[in-house]
Structures are given as C-alpha cells and as structure tokens.
Amino acid sequence: MYNIIIYLYLAGVAIYSLFNEKVRKMWRGERAAVALLKEKVDPQAKYVWFHAASLGEFEQGRPIMERLRREHPEYKILLTFFSPSGYEVRKNYEGADIICYLPLDTPTNARRFLRAVRPVMAFFIKYEFWYNYLHILRHREVPVYSVSSIFRPGQIFFRWYGRQYSRVLKCFTWFFVQNEVSRDLLHSIGLDNVTITGDTRFDRVLQIKEQAKVLPVVEAFCQYSIADAPDDDDINTACAGSVRPEGVFVAGSSWPPDEDIFIRHFLDRQLFGHGKWKMIIAPHVIDESHLQQIEQKLAGCNVVRYTKATTDISIEKADVLIIDCFGLLSSIYRYGTVSYVGGGFGVGIHNVLEAAVWGIPVLFGPNNQRFQEAQGLLADGGGFEVTDVASFAQLMERFAQDKDYLAEAGKKAAHYVSDHAGATRKVLDGIR
C-alpha cells in the first residue's frame, strides 16, 4: 500500500511540476541526484548521511553535522533535502561535502541512491520516516539514528490501522527524542532503543547568537550601538535608557493577521514619535504586494524599508523599519525590547527560540499548542499568548509600565533556552 501511494504521489508531482516552478525544481533535482552522486562520491571515503526535509530540520541537524565534522574529520558529510525551500537556501552550505535532493522513496530510487553513496551511518531529522530507504539501510546493517524526533498519540504509528506501517520504526538503531511523551509512545509499541536528549534547535540558536551580525542600519534606527554596550549577557536590560527610544518592538515572520493586531495597537495608542517606541517588522512573505500592504496599514507614520535605508539622520527619525530581505531576523532580535513571532493565527508559529535566546519576552498567537518550545516558554514565563488586540494591548502596557516585569520575563526566556541546550553532545555521546 505504501509503495502504491508513493507511485501515485510521484505521478502527481510530475504533472504538477509542469505548472509550478518550486515543484519543478524539486522534480528535476530528485531525478538528477543519483547522477550527481556518481560524479562526486569519493569511493574511498566514508560518508555519514544526514537527511532533512526542509530548512527547519536542517537547522536541527546542523549542530550535529558541524561537531561531527570537527571531531571526526575522517568522515565526509552527505546532506539531502526533500523540499526546495531547504535545498535552494543551503545548496552551498560549506559544512557538507555533497548536497543534493533525496529522490522519492520508491524501491528503485532507494536502491540506486544507496548503491551510489554507500553511507556508513545515517541521521534522519525529526519527522523523516522513509520506508524503502530505511529497510534497505537496515538490511545492509547501516546504523540509522532519528534525531530531535517527536511523537504524538495521533500519529499513524500508534493507531490500530497503522501497526503495519509502524514496523518502519524498527529500522532505526536508536531514537534521540525530544520529550517523555515520545519515549513512552515508542515504548508502547515495543521500542526501547530510546534516549531523551531534547531538541538540538536550542544548541543551534545559541550558535546563531554567537555568530550574530552587527547591523549599522538597525543600530541607527534604534539609536543604539552594540559596540558601546557593556559586557553583559542581558544586553537589552543593561543598555536600556536614554541612548534608546522607550522600547523597540520586533515582529518576526509576521503574516497579515499578526500585523493587523500589533500595528493597530501602536497606532491606537499613538506610541510612535520622539522618545516613544519604535517598530521593526520582518514579514514572513517578502513580496511587493505584502510590503505595500504593511505600509498602507502604517499610513501617516515615518516608515523606511531596510534595503532603502541609510545610517544617516533620516533612519533615526523613522518610526518603523520594514525588513525587506532575508537572513537578518535572528540578528535583529538582539535590538528588541519585546518580540512577536508570527504564524500563530494561521498554520502555526515560527521559530520562537531565535527571539528568546536574546533575553526578551516573546509574544505569539493562539495556534501554539503543537509547538513544544512555545509551550515551554509559556510555562516558564518567558512567552505570552495573544488572542486579539485587547490581549496584546494588556501585555504591552504591562511591559511599558513595569520595567522589572519586563526584565524578569526576558530573563526567563533566555534561561529557558540555556536550560534546554546540550542535545548535540548527548546525541554524539549516545552514538559512541
């Protein structure tokens, strides 16, 4: 049944690729993968294979790849993606020796792919359970690890009708899961090769913080220089004062429903102006129509786009800075007093850890129940749920009026990240 579904899906992708550029890139990349491997694989080398569905899973696997590469240079790294949103962004990543798409999981594709690379070890990140690849790896006695995986009762493996498919889980040498629920669910179907290590994303956001960029345009907008900051982990608390506006609100990965809430609050309360709050908006979708939509909502305000800004006095007088390019958000959070992470009024919130690591409160919408890190921040007091303009206003007014409450919430957010770091080391120790 699984293979029938895969072949039907394959046919659908082939047809859809005629009309969609993103799918066409994936289709072509998958078909070219084996030929690329035959060209680039060193037959004398030992390859460790990492598979990530997309960019988010890549970020979870990245700390393991980089530490493995650093501590065991005798191995080469093969990195595969399923989604163009991962491959196209990271196809030039220097931490891997070969990067390509993973051909769809048909028996023929799996045999050809594994025959071409012959990995000595494989890592599948989070939700990746490819039936044919995994069974061939098991037949060849190649160790296979599931990293940062998380399981829920509603998944097919734990339903009566999914017992046959759940056999794919027996192909894993070991599971390094995020929480106790995942471990207990695996135990319930007879799998005891499980260790709770947590999520490697915590390690990754700490790496990102260490590598954060200094952004002169953002510094000029915020009237604040990182170079002048005291040597203190809590930059936002240590440097708050006359050198900055009353506060800087950073909205990351925002969608229109998110923007309707926080923009309306700032306009209704007249929070823009000399010595008041400033706002940085980094929308999830950066296209001209969305950027214009944001600017229309901010009519009457002094709004500047990042790519058109300069570090002269004009940017200092702006009320709102719109980030109209990619790759800066994780560094921009460092300049914030309060953060908002979008997506919570749609399919789900984006990466809250990138904001929390900077020691600032993190606000997000109500669709956060499936996101463990958001639930953890809520429980620890560093994250806050927003359901409408009124609940957003209540939180923001509390932060503005009670600086001790603001600082304490930021510290709790930062401690949540640091307290849950270390999964990378646990995984590598477990493999040894």
C-alpha positions as MATLAB code, in Angstrom:
seq = 'MYNIIIYLYLAGVAIYSLFNEKVRKMWRGERAAVALLKEKVDPQAKYVWFHAASLGEFEQGRPIMERLRREHPEYKILLTFFSPSGYEVRKNYEGADIICYLPLDTPTNARRFLRAVRPVMAFFIKYEFWYNYLHILRHREVPVYSVSSIFRPGQIFFRWYGRQYSRVLKCFTWFFVQNEVSRDLLHSIGLDNVTITGDTRFDRVLQIKEQAKVLPVVEAFCQYSIADAPDDDDINTACAGSVRPEGVFVAGSSWPPDEDIFIRHFLDRQLFGHGKWKMIIAPHVIDESHLQQIEQKLAGCNVVRYTKATTDISIEKADVLIIDCFGLLSSIYRYGTVSYVGGGFGVGIHNVLEAAVWGIPVLFGPNNQRFQEAQGLLADGGGFEVTDVASFAQLMERFAQDKDYLAEAGKKAAHYVSDHAGATRKVLDGIR';
ca = [
       0.000    0.000    0.000;
       2.827    2.411    0.896;
       4.546    1.945   -2.468;
       1.264    2.393   -4.351;
       0.756    5.727   -2.596;
       4.344    6.760   -3.362;
       3.949    5.987   -7.073;
       0.666    7.916   -7.217;
       2.358   10.826   -5.465;
       5.261   10.603   -7.919;
       2.852   10.867  -10.842;
       1.148   13.842   -9.231;
       4.450   15.641   -8.710;
       5.436   15.047  -12.342;
       2.198   16.600  -13.559;
       2.211   19.489  -11.072;
       5.827   20.325  -11.977;
       4.566   21.472  -15.376;
       2.726   24.338  -13.694;
       4.731   25.175  -10.545;
       8.344   26.386  -10.557;
       9.081   25.242   -6.995;
       7.820   21.711   -7.683;
       9.678   21.689  -10.988;
      12.969   22.407   -9.180;
      12.311   19.542   -6.778;
      11.348   17.163   -9.616;
      14.470   17.957  -11.616;
      16.704   17.850   -8.544;
      15.441   14.453   -7.473;
      15.916   12.987  -10.951;
      19.476   14.337  -11.129;
      20.520   13.244   -7.632;
      21.907    9.786   -8.416;
      23.910   11.066  -11.389;
      25.332   13.814   -9.172;
      26.337   11.257   -6.546;
      28.064    9.059   -9.099;
      30.048   12.108  -10.185;
      31.002   13.461   -6.752;
      31.228   10.493   -4.369;
      34.763    9.508   -3.438;
      34.723    5.672   -3.436;
      37.499    5.611   -0.839;
      35.727    7.897    1.619;
      33.366    7.078    4.482;
      30.143    9.075    4.222;
      27.759    9.995    7.009;
      24.342   10.798    5.558;
      22.087   13.496    7.033;
      18.567   13.894    5.671;
      16.419   16.946    6.400;
      13.023   17.521    4.844;
      13.421   21.279    4.735;
      15.222   24.260    6.238;
      13.868   23.866    9.770;
      15.037   20.268   10.036;
      18.406   21.265    8.572;
      18.867   23.764   11.397;
      18.190   20.961   13.882;
      20.729   18.677   12.247;
      23.346   21.360   11.672;
      24.922   21.355   15.167;
      25.463   17.585   14.917;
      26.943   17.824   11.421;
      29.340   20.557   12.416;
      30.502   18.919   15.618;
      30.884   15.549   13.906;
      32.919   17.191   11.160;
      35.091   18.975   13.712;
      35.683   15.987   15.991;
      35.817   13.282   13.295;
      37.378   14.688   10.108;
      37.827   11.131    8.818;
      34.158   11.193    7.737;
      32.625   13.058    4.824;
      29.121   14.522    5.044;
      26.284   13.894    2.587;
      23.312   16.222    3.119;
      19.984   15.664    1.378;
      16.764   17.670    1.271;
      13.252   16.846    0.158;
      11.935   20.405   -0.142;
      13.253   23.159   -2.433;
      12.830   25.607    0.454;
      15.684   23.791    2.175;
      17.864   22.834   -0.779;
      17.747   26.170   -2.599;
      18.754   28.079    0.548;
      21.502   25.683    1.692;
      22.808   24.133   -1.530;
      26.130   25.944   -0.983;
      26.454   25.095    2.716;
      30.151   24.566    3.432;
      29.578   22.105    6.257;
      28.736   19.235    3.891;
      30.821   17.613    1.157;
      27.862   16.748   -1.078;
      24.393   18.336   -1.059;
      21.511   17.120   -3.196;
      17.808   16.319   -3.269;
      16.634   12.942   -1.993;
      14.822   11.015   -4.743;
      11.295    9.985   -3.805;
      11.081    6.799   -1.746;
      10.415    4.160   -4.395;
      12.256    0.821   -4.083;
      14.232    1.523   -7.268;
      15.230    5.026   -6.210;
      16.283    3.862   -2.769;
      18.463    1.058   -4.142;
      20.131    3.281   -6.742;
      20.752    6.090   -4.252;
      22.258    3.876   -1.556;
      24.294    1.934   -4.073;
      25.824    5.216   -5.258;
      26.852    6.572   -1.844;
      27.100    3.533    0.497;
      26.877    5.520    3.772;
      28.444    4.130    6.949;
      25.908    5.923    9.145;
      22.656    7.838    8.614;
      20.772   10.537   10.511;
      17.112   11.321    9.827;
      15.991   14.588   11.416;
      12.714   14.894   13.329;
       9.808   13.566   11.215;
      11.613   11.643    8.465;
      10.461    8.002    8.091;
      11.217    6.817    4.546;
      10.074    3.190    4.365;
      12.211    1.863    1.499;
      15.381    3.738    2.351;
      15.172    2.643    5.969;
      14.551   -1.016    5.173;
      17.497   -1.171    2.782;
      19.745    0.548    5.327;
      18.689   -1.986    7.933;
      19.309   -4.883    5.520;
      22.804   -3.516    4.920;
      23.360   -3.155    8.700;
      23.995    0.578    8.457;
      23.393    2.357   11.802;
      20.465    4.768   11.472;
      19.547    7.428   14.034;
      16.415    9.520   14.451;
      17.432   12.882   15.902;
      15.284   15.507   17.652;
      12.286   13.354   16.815;
       8.964   13.995   18.464;
       5.949   11.682   18.515;
       2.287   12.348   19.287;
      -0.581    9.926   20.053;
      -2.428   10.846   16.865;
       0.354    9.725   14.535;
      -0.287    6.702   12.335;
       2.294    4.557   14.183;
       0.096    4.491   17.291;
      -3.283    3.881   15.624;
      -4.718    0.405   15.183;
      -4.738    0.808   11.412;
      -1.096    1.929   11.324;
       0.510   -1.023   13.065;
       1.885   -2.444    9.838;
       3.493    0.849    8.829;
       4.900    1.267   12.339;
       7.327   -1.536   11.507;
       9.418    1.081    9.736;
      10.420    2.364   13.171;
      12.175   -0.942   13.866;
      14.723    0.045   11.205;
      16.228    2.694   13.472;
      19.266    1.823   15.529;
      18.368    4.467   18.111;
      15.901    7.285   18.712;
      17.074   10.540   20.281;
      13.721   12.119   21.139;
      12.693   15.488   22.498;
      10.465   14.517   25.415;
       8.997   11.847   27.709;
       5.750   11.566   25.724;
       7.732   10.487   22.655;
       9.688    7.936   24.647;
       6.557    6.493   26.243;
       4.761    6.217   22.890;
       7.685    4.294   21.410;
       7.750    2.062   24.475;
       4.046    1.339   23.961;
       4.798   -0.379   20.638;
       7.782   -2.301   21.954;
      10.634    0.072   21.092;
      13.088    0.584   23.950;
      16.070    1.921   21.986;
      15.213    5.476   23.005;
      17.029    8.306   24.788;
      15.528   11.662   25.739;
      18.071   14.245   24.596;
      15.905   17.287   23.938;
      15.922   19.412   20.806;
      19.140   20.365   19.016;
      17.487   23.648   17.988;
      18.443   25.045   21.394;
      22.096   24.417   20.595;
      21.627   25.946   17.168;
      20.089   29.219   18.374;
      22.960   29.608   20.853;
      25.343   29.174   17.905;
      23.375   31.746   15.926;
      23.574   34.182   18.819;
      27.357   33.818   18.950;
      27.565   34.475   15.196;
      25.057   37.361   15.146;
      25.728   40.218   12.769;
      26.132   43.842   13.790;
      23.689   45.810   11.629;
      24.578   49.520   11.360;
      21.240   50.457    9.746;
      19.304   48.838   12.575;
      21.611   50.418   15.152;
      20.999   53.850   13.644;
      17.250   53.222   13.618;
      17.284   52.137   17.266;
      19.815   54.847   18.232;
      21.844   52.165   19.900;
      25.286   50.711   19.220;
      26.352   47.187   20.130;
      29.950   48.427   20.242;
      29.065   50.734   23.152;
      27.204   48.087   25.138;
      28.571   46.862   28.476;
      29.958   43.342   28.601;
      26.741   41.860   29.947;
      24.728   38.875   28.773;
      21.490   40.806   29.223;
      22.156   43.478   26.604;
      18.608   44.745   26.450;
      18.389   45.374   30.183;
      21.935   46.664   30.611;
      21.680   49.130   27.744;
      18.136   50.382   28.193;
      17.929   54.084   28.929;
      18.415   57.447   27.305;
      20.526   56.062   24.436;
      17.458   54.302   23.054;
      13.778   55.007   22.470;
      11.412   53.885   25.204;
      11.349   50.482   23.530;
      11.892   48.602   20.288;
       9.220   46.122   19.221;
      10.475   43.435   16.836;
       7.909   41.408   14.866;
       9.474   38.412   13.124;
       7.963   36.164   10.434;
       4.690   38.107   10.587;
       1.580   37.477    8.494;
      -1.296   39.926    7.811;
      -3.448   38.731   10.777;
      -0.476   39.296   13.103;
       0.206   42.720   11.590;
      -3.434   43.753   11.999;
      -3.090   43.285   15.754;
       0.223   44.903   16.633;
       0.019   47.750   14.085;
      -3.461   48.684   15.269;
      -2.266   48.755   18.886;
       0.658   51.048   18.160;
      -1.480   53.397   16.066;
      -4.398   53.459   18.519;
      -2.116   54.231   21.473;
      -0.091   56.755   19.455;
       3.103   55.054   20.563;
       5.254   56.388   17.735;
       7.177   59.637   17.955;
      10.161   61.216   19.664;
      11.294   59.165   22.657;
       8.498   56.628   22.249;
       8.514   53.088   20.837;
       9.955   52.047   17.520;
       8.901   49.020   15.494;
      10.826   46.589   13.289;
       8.732   44.302   11.066;
      10.332   41.304    9.320;
       7.420   39.721    7.400;
       7.421   36.034    6.558;
       6.475   36.716    2.945;
       8.603   39.378    1.292;
       6.942   40.429   -1.926;
       5.962   43.860   -3.134;
       2.233   43.416   -2.568;
       2.705   42.411    1.073;
       5.213   45.193    1.735;
       2.815   47.747    0.288;
       0.005   46.285    2.387;
       2.054   46.836    5.544;
       2.907   50.392    4.501;
      -0.755   51.156    3.857;
      -1.658   49.969    7.367;
       1.022   52.337    8.690;
      -0.204   55.361    6.694;
       0.867   58.581    8.391;
       3.896   57.013   10.072;
       7.522   57.503    9.064;
       8.242   54.086    7.501;
      11.558   53.010    5.932;
      12.477   49.791    4.141;
      15.780   48.222    5.148;
      17.193   47.986    1.621;
      16.453   51.677    1.021;
      17.676   52.956    4.375;
      20.936   54.644    5.201;
      22.643   55.231    8.539;
      22.192   58.997    8.394;
      19.722   61.021   10.447;
      16.766   60.072    8.228;
      16.724   56.493    9.574;
      16.977   57.778   13.152;
      13.752   59.735   12.683;
      11.826   56.752   11.286;
       9.062   55.133   13.346;
       9.009   51.759   11.585;
      11.715   49.757    9.827;
      10.494   47.047    7.431;
      12.998   44.271    6.733;
      12.523   43.561    3.040;
      15.263   40.931    2.677;
      16.127   37.537    4.158;
      18.858   36.385    6.542;
      18.801   39.143    9.159;
      15.988   38.300   11.572;
      17.996   36.216   14.062;
      20.449   39.117   14.442;
      17.732   41.782   14.579;
      16.102   40.303   17.685;
      19.139   41.462   19.697;
      17.953   45.063   19.295;
      14.467   44.357   20.605;
      12.796   45.148   23.915;
       9.785   42.929   23.196;
       9.399   40.415   20.362;
       6.461   38.960   18.481;
       6.744   35.776   16.393;
       4.147   35.385   13.668;
       2.125   32.481   12.326;
       0.009   31.862   15.401;
      -3.178   32.964   13.646;
      -2.515   30.563   10.768;
      -0.871   27.167   10.408;
       1.360   27.690   13.438;
       4.025   29.910   14.921;
       7.539   30.197   13.571;
      10.830   29.957   15.480;
      10.359   31.487   18.933;
      13.793   30.373   20.150;
      15.630   32.835   17.895;
      13.964   35.651   19.835;
      14.038   34.076   23.296;
      17.802   33.498   23.208;
      18.307   37.286   23.345;
      16.566   37.574   26.686;
      13.408   39.391   25.601;
       9.749   38.414   26.111;
       8.228   36.512   23.192;
       4.607   37.067   22.149;
       2.737   34.839   19.689;
      -0.739   33.878   18.502;
      -3.069   31.152   19.805;
      -2.111   28.335   17.420;
       0.858   27.239   19.520;
      -0.303   24.000   21.180;
       1.695   21.752   18.825;
       4.914   23.685   19.392;
       6.801   22.375   22.394;
       9.166   25.339   22.663;
       6.245   27.791   22.744;
       4.531   25.724   25.428;
       7.776   25.679   27.397;
       8.151   29.447   27.203;
       4.549   29.898   28.334;
       5.112   27.602   31.308;
       8.366   29.305   32.300;
       7.038   32.852   31.993;
       9.129   33.990   29.031;
       6.402   33.539   26.394;
       2.943   35.083   26.149;
      -0.113   34.172   24.102;
      -2.003   36.884   22.223;
      -5.561   36.252   21.010;
      -6.689   39.711   19.883;
      -5.865   43.414   20.038;
      -7.099   43.697   23.626;
      -4.872   40.908   24.971;
      -1.914   42.318   23.045;
      -2.541   45.802   24.467;
      -2.776   44.458   28.006;
       0.613   42.766   27.739;
       2.346   45.682   26.066;
       1.054   48.169   28.629;
       2.284   45.932   31.449;
       5.732   45.739   29.839;
       5.833   49.511   29.304;
       4.793   50.371   32.854;
       6.617   47.684   34.839;
      10.284   47.530   33.843;
      11.038   44.882   36.458;
       8.339   42.637   34.997;
       9.754   43.215   31.518;
      13.291   42.360   32.614;
      12.185   39.267   34.528;
      10.189   37.934   31.564;
      13.231   38.418   29.332;
      15.486   36.558   31.752;
      13.028   33.673   31.911;
      13.023   33.457   28.113;
      16.828   33.344   27.978;
      17.049   30.784   30.794;
      14.544   28.545   29.036;
      16.900   28.315   26.063;
      20.103   27.823   28.061;
      18.484   25.278   30.397;
      17.460   23.077   27.453;
      20.716   23.204   25.497;
      23.079   20.250   25.187;
      21.187   17.824   22.941;
      24.007   17.722   20.378;
      26.513   16.462   22.896;
      24.040   13.870   24.221;
      23.387   12.530   20.708;
      27.069   12.135   19.868;
      27.810   10.559   23.241;
      24.914    8.161   22.675;
      26.282    7.123   19.306;
      29.668    6.344   20.765;
];
